[in-house]
């Protein structure tokens, strides 16, 4: 592997391994740089494409080609990928896409939601490091967050959006019983396939809201009729505000910092769990979930916590009770409901 090898390929191009995540290098304008999860001694800033660059490239390739990536994080599928190093066209530097990779999440073969780069890279930064937004298949923003911060402003719909959606519907047929992320570059006129991802972020990260994972599971295992699964359904589930936690101090005053609306009981109970000490976390969560099950048939579910969040009242409100409360904010509705009725009193600290 010598400098002539690197000069043989038309620029710009990418060098990367097929059986690991990372070690990605770019050759552009007769420079070499490794920019994603590279070895300690590999230069991250561009250097001239000379014999030194070839030695650095060889060192990174040699490290990657001998790496059993499946041993690092339990992503066992990597063990069954034959190690290869590929040289491929760099469509970002080549101007064929103006965003980094777009992530499409599918479950049961159905495209559900999408993550797209929204933050603009500064000098020396790369797109994969920047903020991202999540949208539905109609390119409407969703409240999902995962692994990266989000942007305050919405971004422009890509010209290739409908083409991306059609590609996803076709590829989804290959995975009728799987949860899969399909990665493409679509920040231009065309759609460029990147890869299939089965274990996003090595399964080390959690979606917010947590119910996002529940949607993937429910669709995969046919817990939801397929005829109702569309962009409107995704928005309705993720933006549900009918699970309400209200926190009061020992004097009954409202603690706004511990109060909020949630799209699912798991999101609500996980939030309550954050405020408990380590010994009480699991007890608090399980008790909260049991109460949530009891309230599941109500259109509005209220859990009011106080006494250091270890004592709570839980109750549901039905339509005619909601009609008697003038405020539209569900937190205020639950507070009013709490004053009007006595919820079931639970002490979970013994």
Short mmCIF file of C-alpha atoms in Angstrom, two decimals:
data_model
loop_
_atom_site.label_atom_id
_atom_site.label_comp_id
_atom_site.label_asym_id
_atom_site.label_seq_id
_atom_site.Cartn_x
_atom_site.Cartn_y
_atom_site.Cartn_z
CA UNK A 1 0.00 0.00 0.00
CA UNK A 2 1.83 3.08 -1.24
CA UNK A 3 1.16 6.65 -2.26
CA UNK A 4 0.50 5.48 -5.83
CA UNK A 5 -2.46 3.44 -4.55
CA UNK A 6 -4.08 6.56 -3.14
CA UNK A 7 -3.41 8.61 -6.25
CA UNK A 8 -4.90 5.94 -8.50
CA UNK A 9 -8.47 6.67 -7.31
CA UNK A 10 -10.41 9.66 -8.68
CA UNK A 11 -10.91 12.29 -5.96
CA UNK A 12 -12.74 12.97 -3.74
CA UNK A 13 -13.13 9.54 -2.16
CA UNK A 14 -13.61 7.83 1.18
CA UNK A 15 -11.56 4.98 2.68
CA UNK A 16 -13.32 2.85 5.27
CA UNK A 17 -13.75 -0.67 6.57
CA UNK A 18 -16.96 -2.62 5.96
CA UNK A 19 -16.92 -4.56 9.25
CA UNK A 20 -16.41 -1.78 11.85
CA UNK A 21 -17.93 1.55 12.75
CA UNK A 22 -15.36 4.30 12.28
CA UNK A 23 -11.89 4.62 10.85
CA UNK A 24 -13.33 6.73 8.02
CA UNK A 25 -10.82 8.76 6.01
CA UNK A 26 -11.22 11.28 3.20
CA UNK A 27 -8.96 12.06 0.25
CA UNK A 28 -9.84 15.43 -1.24
CA UNK A 29 -7.88 18.09 -3.11
CA UNK A 30 -4.73 15.96 -2.80
CA UNK A 31 -4.99 15.81 1.00
CA UNK A 32 -5.65 12.96 3.43
CA UNK A 33 -7.52 13.10 6.75
CA UNK A 34 -9.15 10.51 8.98
CA UNK A 35 -12.22 12.13 10.52
CA UNK A 36 -14.39 9.55 12.25
CA UNK A 37 -13.28 7.36 15.19
CA UNK A 38 -9.66 7.09 14.08
CA UNK A 39 -6.53 5.69 15.70
CA UNK A 40 -4.70 7.81 18.28
CA UNK A 41 -1.77 8.68 16.00
CA UNK A 42 -3.77 9.28 12.81
CA UNK A 43 -4.01 12.97 11.76
CA UNK A 44 -7.51 14.43 11.91
CA UNK A 45 -6.61 17.57 9.96
CA UNK A 46 -5.84 17.30 6.23
CA UNK A 47 -2.21 16.60 5.31
CA UNK A 48 -0.62 16.47 1.83
CA UNK A 49 -1.22 13.28 -0.11
CA UNK A 50 2.36 12.02 0.03
CA UNK A 51 4.22 9.00 1.35
CA UNK A 52 3.53 10.07 4.94
CA UNK A 53 -0.21 10.13 4.22
CA UNK A 54 0.07 6.65 2.72
CA UNK A 55 1.76 5.40 5.90
CA UNK A 56 -1.00 6.89 8.06
CA UNK A 57 -3.69 5.42 5.82
CA UNK A 58 -2.01 2.02 5.94
CA UNK A 59 -1.78 2.16 9.73
CA UNK A 60 -5.51 2.93 10.04
CA UNK A 61 -6.42 0.23 7.53
CA UNK A 62 -4.21 -2.31 9.28
CA UNK A 63 -5.83 -1.49 12.63
CA UNK A 64 -9.33 -1.82 11.20
CA UNK A 65 -8.80 -4.95 9.13
CA UNK A 66 -7.63 -6.87 12.23
CA UNK A 67 -10.33 -5.58 14.56
CA UNK A 68 -13.14 -7.83 15.81
CA UNK A 69 -15.67 -5.04 16.26
CA UNK A 70 -18.28 -7.44 17.66
CA UNK A 71 -16.20 -7.83 20.82
CA UNK A 72 -16.39 -4.13 21.73
CA UNK A 73 -20.08 -3.60 22.35
CA UNK A 74 -21.98 -6.83 21.86
CA UNK A 75 -23.02 -6.02 18.27
CA UNK A 76 -22.61 -9.62 17.22
CA UNK A 77 -23.62 -9.14 13.59
CA UNK A 78 -20.25 -7.54 12.88
CA UNK A 79 -18.57 -10.90 13.52
CA UNK A 80 -20.20 -12.31 10.38
CA UNK A 81 -19.13 -9.53 8.01
CA UNK A 82 -16.06 -10.45 5.98
CA UNK A 83 -13.43 -7.76 6.61
CA UNK A 84 -12.88 -5.50 3.62
CA UNK A 85 -11.55 -2.01 3.00
CA UNK A 86 -13.49 -0.03 0.42
CA UNK A 87 -12.64 3.08 -1.57
CA UNK A 88 -15.82 4.88 -2.58
CA UNK A 89 -16.84 8.22 -4.02
CA UNK A 90 -17.11 11.04 -1.47
CA UNK A 91 -20.44 12.57 -2.40
CA UNK A 92 -20.29 15.19 0.37
CA UNK A 93 -17.02 16.77 -0.76
CA UNK A 94 -18.14 16.20 -4.34
CA UNK A 95 -21.20 18.39 -3.76
CA UNK A 96 -23.80 15.72 -4.54
CA UNK A 97 -25.41 16.07 -1.10
CA UNK A 98 -25.44 19.04 1.26
CA UNK A 99 -26.23 17.07 4.43
CA UNK A 100 -24.68 14.15 6.21
CA UNK A 101 -26.38 10.77 6.25
CA UNK A 102 -30.16 10.65 6.83
CA UNK A 103 -31.46 7.90 9.13
CA UNK A 104 -34.79 6.21 8.35
CA UNK A 105 -36.26 3.97 11.07
CA UNK A 106 -38.51 1.17 9.81
CA UNK A 107 -40.41 -1.45 11.75
CA UNK A 108 -42.27 -4.36 10.22
CA UNK A 109 -41.23 -3.00 6.82
CA UNK A 110 -42.97 0.37 7.40
CA UNK A 111 -41.06 3.70 7.42
CA UNK A 112 -41.99 5.47 10.68
CA UNK A 113 -39.68 8.40 11.45
CA UNK A 114 -36.49 9.97 10.19
CA UNK A 115 -33.45 11.80 11.57
CA UNK A 116 -31.74 14.44 9.43
CA UNK A 117 -28.80 16.72 10.06
CA UNK A 118 -29.91 20.27 10.81
CA UNK A 119 -26.82 21.91 12.35
CA UNK A 120 -24.31 23.52 10.00
CA UNK A 121 -20.70 22.34 10.47
CA UNK A 122 -18.19 24.98 11.45
CA UNK A 123 -14.62 25.02 10.18
CA UNK A 124 -13.03 21.67 10.98
CA UNK A 125 -16.35 20.01 11.93
CA UNK A 126 -18.21 17.25 10.14
CA UNK A 127 -21.92 16.67 9.58
CA UNK A 128 -22.14 13.56 11.76
CA UNK A 129 -21.11 15.68 14.76
CA UNK A 130 -23.91 18.22 14.36
CA UNK A 131 -27.47 18.65 15.64
CA UNK A 132 -30.29 16.60 14.13
CA UNK A 133 -34.06 16.83 13.87
CA UNK A 134 -36.61 14.02 13.67
CA UNK A 135 -39.51 14.19 11.23
CA UNK A 136 -42.32 11.93 10.11
CA UNK A 137 -42.69 10.60 6.57
CA UNK A 138 -44.52 13.80 5.56
CA UNK A 139 -41.52 15.81 6.76
CA UNK A 140 -43.32 17.26 9.78
CA UNK A 141 -41.24 17.71 12.89
CA UNK A 142 -41.60 15.21 15.75
CA UNK A 143 -40.46 15.64 19.39
CA UNK A 144 -37.96 12.74 19.20
CA UNK A 145 -34.39 13.24 20.38
CA UNK A 146 -31.58 10.70 20.20
CA UNK A 147 -27.81 10.91 20.72
CA UNK A 148 -27.48 14.48 19.40
CA UNK A 149 -28.99 17.86 20.37
CA UNK A 150 -31.69 19.27 18.12
CA UNK A 151 -32.15 22.59 16.31
CA UNK A 152 -34.63 25.32 17.19
CA UNK A 153 -35.56 25.96 13.56
CA UNK A 154 -37.05 23.58 11.04
CA UNK A 155 -35.04 22.78 7.93
CA UNK A 156 -36.08 22.79 4.31
CA UNK A 157 -37.53 19.60 2.90
CA UNK A 158 -34.97 17.88 0.64
CA UNK A 159 -35.69 17.77 -3.08
CA UNK A 160 -35.21 14.01 -2.96
CA UNK A 161 -37.71 13.41 -0.12
CA UNK A 162 -40.40 11.60 -2.08
CA UNK A 163 -37.75 9.53 -3.81
CA UNK A 164 -36.27 8.62 -0.41
CA UNK A 165 -39.69 7.54 0.84
CA UNK A 166 -40.25 5.35 -2.21
CA UNK A 167 -36.84 3.74 -1.74
CA UNK A 168 -37.66 3.02 1.92
CA UNK A 169 -40.98 1.40 1.07
CA UNK A 170 -39.21 -0.89 -1.39
CA UNK A 171 -36.32 -1.74 0.92
CA UNK A 172 -38.71 -2.26 3.83
CA UNK A 173 -40.14 -5.29 2.04
CA UNK A 174 -36.79 -7.02 2.63
CA UNK A 175 -37.27 -6.73 6.41
CA UNK A 176 -40.95 -7.51 7.13
CA UNK A 177 -40.34 -8.57 10.75
CA UNK A 178 -37.41 -6.37 11.74
CA UNK A 179 -36.66 -3.03 13.32
CA UNK A 180 -34.01 -1.52 11.10
CA UNK A 181 -32.40 1.83 10.38
CA UNK A 182 -31.67 2.47 6.73
CA UNK A 183 -29.08 5.16 6.09
CA UNK A 184 -29.02 7.22 2.90
CA UNK A 185 -27.59 10.49 1.65
CA UNK A 186 -30.41 12.61 0.29
CA UNK A 187 -29.32 16.23 0.53
CA UNK A 188 -29.33 16.64 -3.23
CA UNK A 189 -31.36 15.56 -6.22
CA UNK A 190 -30.49 11.88 -5.90
CA UNK A 191 -30.64 9.26 -3.14
CA UNK A 192 -27.39 7.51 -2.27
CA UNK A 193 -27.56 4.31 -0.23
CA UNK A 194 -25.21 4.10 2.76
CA UNK A 195 -25.96 1.05 4.91
CA UNK A 196 -28.40 -1.04 6.93
CA UNK A 197 -28.06 -0.50 10.70
CA UNK A 198 -29.52 -3.07 13.09
CA UNK A 199 -28.15 -1.76 16.41
CA UNK A 200 -28.33 2.02 16.45
CA UNK A 201 -25.54 3.60 18.55
CA UNK A 202 -24.64 0.10 19.72
CA UNK A 203 -27.92 0.01 21.69
CA UNK A 204 -26.24 2.29 24.24
CA UNK A 205 -28.68 5.18 23.79
CA UNK A 206 -32.40 5.64 24.48
CA UNK A 207 -34.95 7.59 22.48
CA UNK A 208 -36.71 10.50 24.10
CA UNK A 209 -39.62 10.20 24.51
CA UNK A 210 -39.24 6.55 25.52
CA UNK A 211 -42.53 5.66 23.84
CA UNK A 212 -40.63 5.95 20.53
CA UNK A 213 -39.11 2.55 21.27
CA UNK A 214 -42.58 1.32 22.15
CA UNK A 215 -43.84 2.31 18.70
CA UNK A 216 -41.04 0.34 17.01
CA UNK A 217 -41.83 -2.70 19.17
CA UNK A 218 -45.59 -2.50 18.71
CA UNK A 219 -45.35 -2.26 14.93
CA UNK A 220 -42.78 -5.06 14.73
CA UNK A 221 -44.98 -7.46 16.69
CA UNK A 222 -48.30 -6.44 15.13
CA UNK A 223 -49.66 -4.86 18.31
CA UNK A 224 -51.09 -2.05 16.17
CA UNK A 225 -53.37 -2.60 13.12
CA UNK A 226 -51.24 -1.86 10.07
CA UNK A 227 -54.01 0.14 8.42
CA UNK A 228 -53.76 2.88 11.08
CA UNK A 229 -49.97 3.26 10.92
CA UNK A 230 -49.21 6.49 9.09
CA UNK A 231 -47.59 9.87 9.73
CA UNK A 232 -50.66 11.18 11.58
CA UNK A 233 -50.59 8.15 13.89
CA UNK A 234 -46.91 8.73 14.69
CA UNK A 235 -47.59 12.38 15.53
CA UNK A 236 -50.56 11.48 17.71
CA UNK A 237 -48.59 8.94 19.76
CA UNK A 238 -45.46 11.05 20.21
CA UNK A 239 -47.34 14.27 21.01
CA UNK A 240 -49.89 12.73 23.37
CA UNK A 241 -50.15 14.88 26.51
CA UNK A 242 -52.72 12.85 28.40
CA UNK A 243 -50.30 11.41 31.00
CA UNK A 244 -49.70 14.18 33.55
CA UNK A 245 -47.41 14.36 36.55
CA UNK A 246 -48.01 17.17 39.04
CA UNK A 247 -45.69 17.72 41.99
CA UNK A 248 -46.63 19.48 45.24
CA UNK A 249 -44.47 20.32 48.23
CA UNK A 250 -45.44 19.35 51.77
CA UNK A 251 -47.56 22.49 52.02
CA UNK A 252 -49.48 21.74 48.83
CA UNK A 253 -47.73 24.37 46.71
CA UNK A 254 -47.17 23.51 43.05
CA UNK A 255 -43.57 22.59 42.13
CA UNK A 256 -43.45 23.47 38.44
CA UNK A 257 -39.94 22.12 37.85
CA UNK A 258 -41.12 18.59 38.65
CA UNK A 259 -44.39 18.84 36.73
CA UNK A 260 -45.07 17.95 33.10
CA UNK A 261 -47.09 16.14 30.45
CA UNK A 262 -45.92 12.88 28.93
CA UNK A 263 -46.89 10.78 25.90
CA UNK A 264 -46.88 7.45 27.76
CA UNK A 265 -46.96 6.00 31.29
CA UNK A 266 -43.37 4.75 30.89
CA UNK A 267 -42.21 8.28 30.12
CA UNK A 268 -44.13 9.64 33.12
CA UNK A 269 -42.96 6.99 35.56
CA UNK A 270 -39.37 7.18 34.35
CA UNK A 271 -39.45 10.91 35.00
CA UNK A 272 -40.73 10.37 38.55
CA UNK A 273 -38.08 7.74 39.08
CA UNK A 274 -35.33 10.30 38.44
CA UNK A 275 -36.15 12.09 41.70
CA UNK A 276 -36.04 9.04 43.95
CA UNK A 277 -32.93 7.83 45.76
CA UNK A 278 -31.31 4.67 44.44
CA UNK A 279 -33.05 2.36 46.91
CA UNK A 280 -36.51 3.65 45.95
CA UNK A 281 -36.19 3.96 42.16
CA UNK A 282 -37.50 0.54 41.16
CA UNK A 283 -40.26 0.56 43.80
CA UNK A 284 -41.43 3.98 42.70
CA UNK A 285 -41.38 3.03 39.03
CA UNK A 286 -43.30 -0.23 39.47
CA UNK A 287 -45.92 1.36 41.72
CA UNK A 288 -46.36 4.19 39.25
CA UNK A 289 -46.81 1.74 36.36
CA UNK A 290 -49.43 -0.21 38.29
CA UNK A 291 -51.38 2.98 38.89
CA UNK A 292 -51.01 3.90 35.23
CA UNK A 293 -52.56 0.58 34.23
CA UNK A 294 -55.54 1.36 36.42
CA UNK A 295 -55.96 4.75 34.74
CA UNK A 296 -55.39 3.64 31.15
CA UNK A 297 -59.07 3.75 30.16
CA UNK A 298 -59.45 7.44 31.05
CA UNK A 299 -58.89 10.18 28.44
CA UNK A 300 -56.75 12.14 30.93
CA UNK A 301 -54.56 10.48 33.57
CA UNK A 302 -53.19 12.43 36.53
CA UNK A 303 -50.56 11.42 39.06
CA UNK A 304 -49.96 13.99 41.80
CA UNK A 305 -46.79 13.55 43.88
CA UNK A 306 -45.78 15.22 47.13
CA UNK A 307 -43.98 14.53 50.41
CA UNK A 308 -40.60 14.35 48.64
CA UNK A 309 -42.30 12.56 45.72
CA UNK A 310 -42.78 9.31 47.65
CA UNK A 311 -46.50 9.74 48.24
CA UNK A 312 -48.93 10.28 45.38
CA UNK A 313 -52.56 10.49 44.39
CA UNK A 314 -53.65 9.06 41.06
CA UNK A 315 -56.93 9.54 39.25
CA UNK A 316 -58.42 9.72 35.80
CA UNK A 317 -60.79 12.28 34.35
CA UNK A 318 -63.59 11.42 31.95
CA UNK A 319 -65.08 13.66 29.29
CA UNK A 320 -67.88 15.24 31.34
CA UNK A 321 -65.45 16.07 34.14
CA UNK A 322 -63.06 17.64 31.64
CA UNK A 323 -65.89 19.78 30.29
CA UNK A 324 -66.32 21.36 33.72
CA UNK A 325 -62.70 22.55 33.77
CA UNK A 326 -62.18 25.64 31.65
CA UNK A 327 -58.38 25.51 31.29
CA UNK A 328 -56.92 23.75 28.26
CA UNK A 329 -53.56 23.03 29.88
CA UNK A 330 -53.66 19.44 31.14
CA UNK A 331 -51.51 20.25 34.15
CA UNK A 332 -54.05 22.84 35.28
CA UNK A 333 -56.87 20.40 34.53
CA UNK A 334 -55.24 17.80 36.79
CA UNK A 335 -54.68 20.35 39.55
CA UNK A 336 -58.34 21.38 39.35
CA UNK A 337 -59.38 17.75 39.31
CA UNK A 338 -57.23 17.07 42.35
CA UNK A 339 -59.04 19.79 44.24
CA UNK A 340 -62.45 18.43 43.23
CA UNK A 341 -61.98 14.78 43.99
CA UNK A 342 -60.06 12.48 46.22
CA UNK A 343 -57.68 10.18 44.38
CA UNK A 344 -56.51 6.83 45.66
CA UNK A 345 -53.94 7.45 48.37
CA UNK A 346 -50.78 5.37 48.03
CA UNK A 347 -47.78 5.29 50.37
CA UNK A 348 -44.94 3.42 48.72
CA UNK A 349 -42.14 4.00 51.23
CA UNK A 350 -43.62 1.54 53.73
#
